[in-house]
Short mmCIF file of C-alpha atoms in Angstrom, two decimals:
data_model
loop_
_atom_site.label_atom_id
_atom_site.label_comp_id
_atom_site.label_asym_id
_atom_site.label_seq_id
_atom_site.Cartn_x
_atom_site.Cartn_y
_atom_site.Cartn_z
CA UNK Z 1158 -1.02 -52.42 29.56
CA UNK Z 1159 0.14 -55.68 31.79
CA UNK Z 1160 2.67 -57.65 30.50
CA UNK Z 1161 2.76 -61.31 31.09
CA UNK Z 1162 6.24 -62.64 33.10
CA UNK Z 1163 7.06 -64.24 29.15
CA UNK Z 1164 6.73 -61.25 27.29
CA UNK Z 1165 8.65 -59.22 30.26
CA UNK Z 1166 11.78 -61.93 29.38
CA UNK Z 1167 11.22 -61.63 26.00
CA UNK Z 1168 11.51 -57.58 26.55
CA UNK Z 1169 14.68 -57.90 28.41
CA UNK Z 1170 15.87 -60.35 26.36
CA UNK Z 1171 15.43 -57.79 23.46
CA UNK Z 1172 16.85 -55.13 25.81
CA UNK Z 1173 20.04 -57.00 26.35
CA UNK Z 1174 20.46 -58.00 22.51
CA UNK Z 1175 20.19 -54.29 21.62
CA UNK Z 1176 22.45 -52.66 23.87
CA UNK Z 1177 25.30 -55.13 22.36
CA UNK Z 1178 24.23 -53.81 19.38
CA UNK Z 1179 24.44 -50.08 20.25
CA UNK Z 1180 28.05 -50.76 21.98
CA UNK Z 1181 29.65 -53.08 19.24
CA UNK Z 1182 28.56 -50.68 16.72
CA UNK Z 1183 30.24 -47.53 18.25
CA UNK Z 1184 33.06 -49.47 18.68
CA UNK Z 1185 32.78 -50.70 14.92
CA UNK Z 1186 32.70 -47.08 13.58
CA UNK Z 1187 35.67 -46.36 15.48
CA UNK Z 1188 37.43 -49.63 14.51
CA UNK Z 1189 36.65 -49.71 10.67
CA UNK Z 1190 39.32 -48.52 8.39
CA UNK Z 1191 36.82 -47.63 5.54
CA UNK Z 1192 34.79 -44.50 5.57
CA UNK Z 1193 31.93 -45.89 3.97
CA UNK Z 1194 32.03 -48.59 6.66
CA UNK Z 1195 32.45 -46.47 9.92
CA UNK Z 1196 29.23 -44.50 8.45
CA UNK Z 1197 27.33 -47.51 7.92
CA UNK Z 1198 27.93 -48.85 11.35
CA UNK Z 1199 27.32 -44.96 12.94
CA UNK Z 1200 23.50 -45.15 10.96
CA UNK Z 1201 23.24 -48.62 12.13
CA UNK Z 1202 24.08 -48.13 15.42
CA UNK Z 1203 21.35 -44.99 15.99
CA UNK Z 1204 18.42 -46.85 14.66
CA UNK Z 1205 19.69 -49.43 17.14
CA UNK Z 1206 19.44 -46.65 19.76
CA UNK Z 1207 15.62 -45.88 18.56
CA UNK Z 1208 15.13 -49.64 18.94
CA UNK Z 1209 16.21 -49.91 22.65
CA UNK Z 1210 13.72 -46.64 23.27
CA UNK Z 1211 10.91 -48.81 22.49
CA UNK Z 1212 11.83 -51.63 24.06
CA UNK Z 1213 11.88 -49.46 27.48
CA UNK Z 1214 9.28 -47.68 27.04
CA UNK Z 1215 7.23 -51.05 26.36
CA UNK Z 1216 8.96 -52.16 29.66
CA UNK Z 1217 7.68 -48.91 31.04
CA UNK Z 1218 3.81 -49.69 30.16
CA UNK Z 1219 4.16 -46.60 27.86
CA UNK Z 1220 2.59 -46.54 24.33
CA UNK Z 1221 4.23 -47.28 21.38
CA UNK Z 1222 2.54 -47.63 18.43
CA UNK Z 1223 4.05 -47.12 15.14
CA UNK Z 1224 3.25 -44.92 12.83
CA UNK Z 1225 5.87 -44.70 10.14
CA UNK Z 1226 5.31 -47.35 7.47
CA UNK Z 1227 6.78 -50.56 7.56
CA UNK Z 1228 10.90 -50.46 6.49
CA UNK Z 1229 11.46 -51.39 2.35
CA UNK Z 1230 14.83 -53.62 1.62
CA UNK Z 1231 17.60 -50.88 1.21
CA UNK Z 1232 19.22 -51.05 -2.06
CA UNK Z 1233 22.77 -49.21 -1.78
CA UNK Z 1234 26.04 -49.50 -3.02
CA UNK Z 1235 29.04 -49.93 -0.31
CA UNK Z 1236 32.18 -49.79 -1.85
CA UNK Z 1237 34.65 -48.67 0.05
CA UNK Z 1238 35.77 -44.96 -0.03
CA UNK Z 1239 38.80 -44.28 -2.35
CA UNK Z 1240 41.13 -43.81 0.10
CA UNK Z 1241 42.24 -47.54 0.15
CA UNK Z 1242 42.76 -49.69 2.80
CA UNK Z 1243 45.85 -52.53 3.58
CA UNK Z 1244 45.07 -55.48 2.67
CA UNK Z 1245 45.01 -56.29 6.76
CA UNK Z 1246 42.80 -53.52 7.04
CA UNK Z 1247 40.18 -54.72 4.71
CA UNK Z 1248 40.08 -58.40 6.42
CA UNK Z 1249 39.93 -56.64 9.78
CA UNK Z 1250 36.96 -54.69 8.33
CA UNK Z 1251 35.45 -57.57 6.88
CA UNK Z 1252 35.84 -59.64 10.39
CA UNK Z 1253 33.64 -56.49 12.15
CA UNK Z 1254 31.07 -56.68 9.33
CA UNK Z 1255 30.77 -60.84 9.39
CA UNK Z 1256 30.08 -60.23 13.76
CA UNK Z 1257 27.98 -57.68 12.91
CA UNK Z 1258 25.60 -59.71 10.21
CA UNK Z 1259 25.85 -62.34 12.76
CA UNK Z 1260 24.55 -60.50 15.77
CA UNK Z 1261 21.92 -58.85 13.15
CA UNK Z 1262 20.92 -62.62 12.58
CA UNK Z 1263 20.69 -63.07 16.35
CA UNK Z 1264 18.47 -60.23 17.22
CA UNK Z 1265 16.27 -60.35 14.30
CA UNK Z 1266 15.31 -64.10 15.54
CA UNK Z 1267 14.72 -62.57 18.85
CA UNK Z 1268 11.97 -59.91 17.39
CA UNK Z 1269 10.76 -62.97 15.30
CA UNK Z 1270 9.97 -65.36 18.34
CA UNK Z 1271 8.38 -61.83 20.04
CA UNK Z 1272 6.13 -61.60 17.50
CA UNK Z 1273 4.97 -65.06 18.13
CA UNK Z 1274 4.68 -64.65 21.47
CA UNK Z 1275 3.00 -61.04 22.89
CA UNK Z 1276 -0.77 -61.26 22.44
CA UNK Z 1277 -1.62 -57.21 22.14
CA UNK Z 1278 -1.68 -56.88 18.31
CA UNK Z 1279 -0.03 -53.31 19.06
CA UNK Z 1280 2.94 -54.62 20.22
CA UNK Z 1281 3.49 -57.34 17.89
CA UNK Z 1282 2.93 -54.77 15.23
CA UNK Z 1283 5.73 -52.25 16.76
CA UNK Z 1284 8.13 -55.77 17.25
CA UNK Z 1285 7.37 -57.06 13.78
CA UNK Z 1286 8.15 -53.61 12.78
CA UNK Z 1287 11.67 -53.50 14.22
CA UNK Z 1288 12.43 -57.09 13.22
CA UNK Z 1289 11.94 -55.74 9.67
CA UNK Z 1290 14.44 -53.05 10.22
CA UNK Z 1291 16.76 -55.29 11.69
CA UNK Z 1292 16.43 -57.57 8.85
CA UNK Z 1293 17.48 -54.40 6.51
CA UNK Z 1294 20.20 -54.16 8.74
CA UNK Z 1295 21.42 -57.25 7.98
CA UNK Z 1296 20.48 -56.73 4.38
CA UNK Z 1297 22.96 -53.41 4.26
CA UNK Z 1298 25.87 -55.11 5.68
CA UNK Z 1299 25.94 -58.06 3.17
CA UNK Z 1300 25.57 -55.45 0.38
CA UNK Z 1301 28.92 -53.74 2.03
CA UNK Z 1302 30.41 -57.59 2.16
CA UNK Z 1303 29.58 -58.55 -1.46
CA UNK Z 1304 30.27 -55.28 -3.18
CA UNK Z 1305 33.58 -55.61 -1.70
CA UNK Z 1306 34.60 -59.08 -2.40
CA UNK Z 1307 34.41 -60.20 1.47
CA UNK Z 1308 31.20 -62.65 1.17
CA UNK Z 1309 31.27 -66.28 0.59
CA UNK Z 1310 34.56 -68.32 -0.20
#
């Protein structure tokens, strides 16, 4: 399959935005004082992971068509482990989880305006696919925020 020059920008684009997802999450998991947060960022950050496979291998002309059904909204509770956290701590926690919603916001655009744009119906399938996922992300990490009292103001 030939990729127009736009969708190749788009890809690489989409390349960029998820390896600074992949690195800020590893660093999140290590940064987090709560241990329901560090695994939340860990299972964020390897879907992540399968996200930038796709995106090279549809940079690499290889196919990628999905097969798993499109992602459901995660419904979860996220309060934090009962080993409590400082209060510094928890607003250091709740500063990673804000960035991370926010880059979640950011990249799920990204897949958005992708969709828009490629013309195989394959590949907007596979990118609609991981903007849905991406959406969940975002979805997860406001459940963390609310169910711990670190949403809104």
């Amino acid at each position: 399959m030939t990729l127009t020059e736009k969708e190749t920008e788009l890809l690489n684009d989409l390349k960029a935005g998820e390896e600074l997802c992949i690195e800020k999450y590893r660093r999140y998991a290590t940064d987090a004082s709560d241990c329901a947060l560090k695994g939340l960022f860990s299972t964020i950050c390897s879907t992540e992971e399968g996200h930038l496979t796709t995106v090279n291998r549809i940079l690499n002309g290889e196919d990628v068509s999905m097969t798993a059904p499109c992602p459901t909204a995660v419904s979860q509770s996220y309060e934090c482990c009962p080993s409590a956290v400082s209060a510094e701590q928890k607003a250091n926690d709740a500063f990673l989880c804000r960035d991370a919603l926010a880059m979640e916001k950011h990249v799920s655009g990204l897949y958005n305006i992708s969709v828009f744009e490629f013309s195989c119906p394959d590949l907007r399938d596979t990118l609609g696919h991981i903007e849905k996922e991406e959406q969940n992300h975002g979805m997860q990490l406001y459940q963390y925020l609310a169910a711990n009292g670190m949403y809104g103001g």
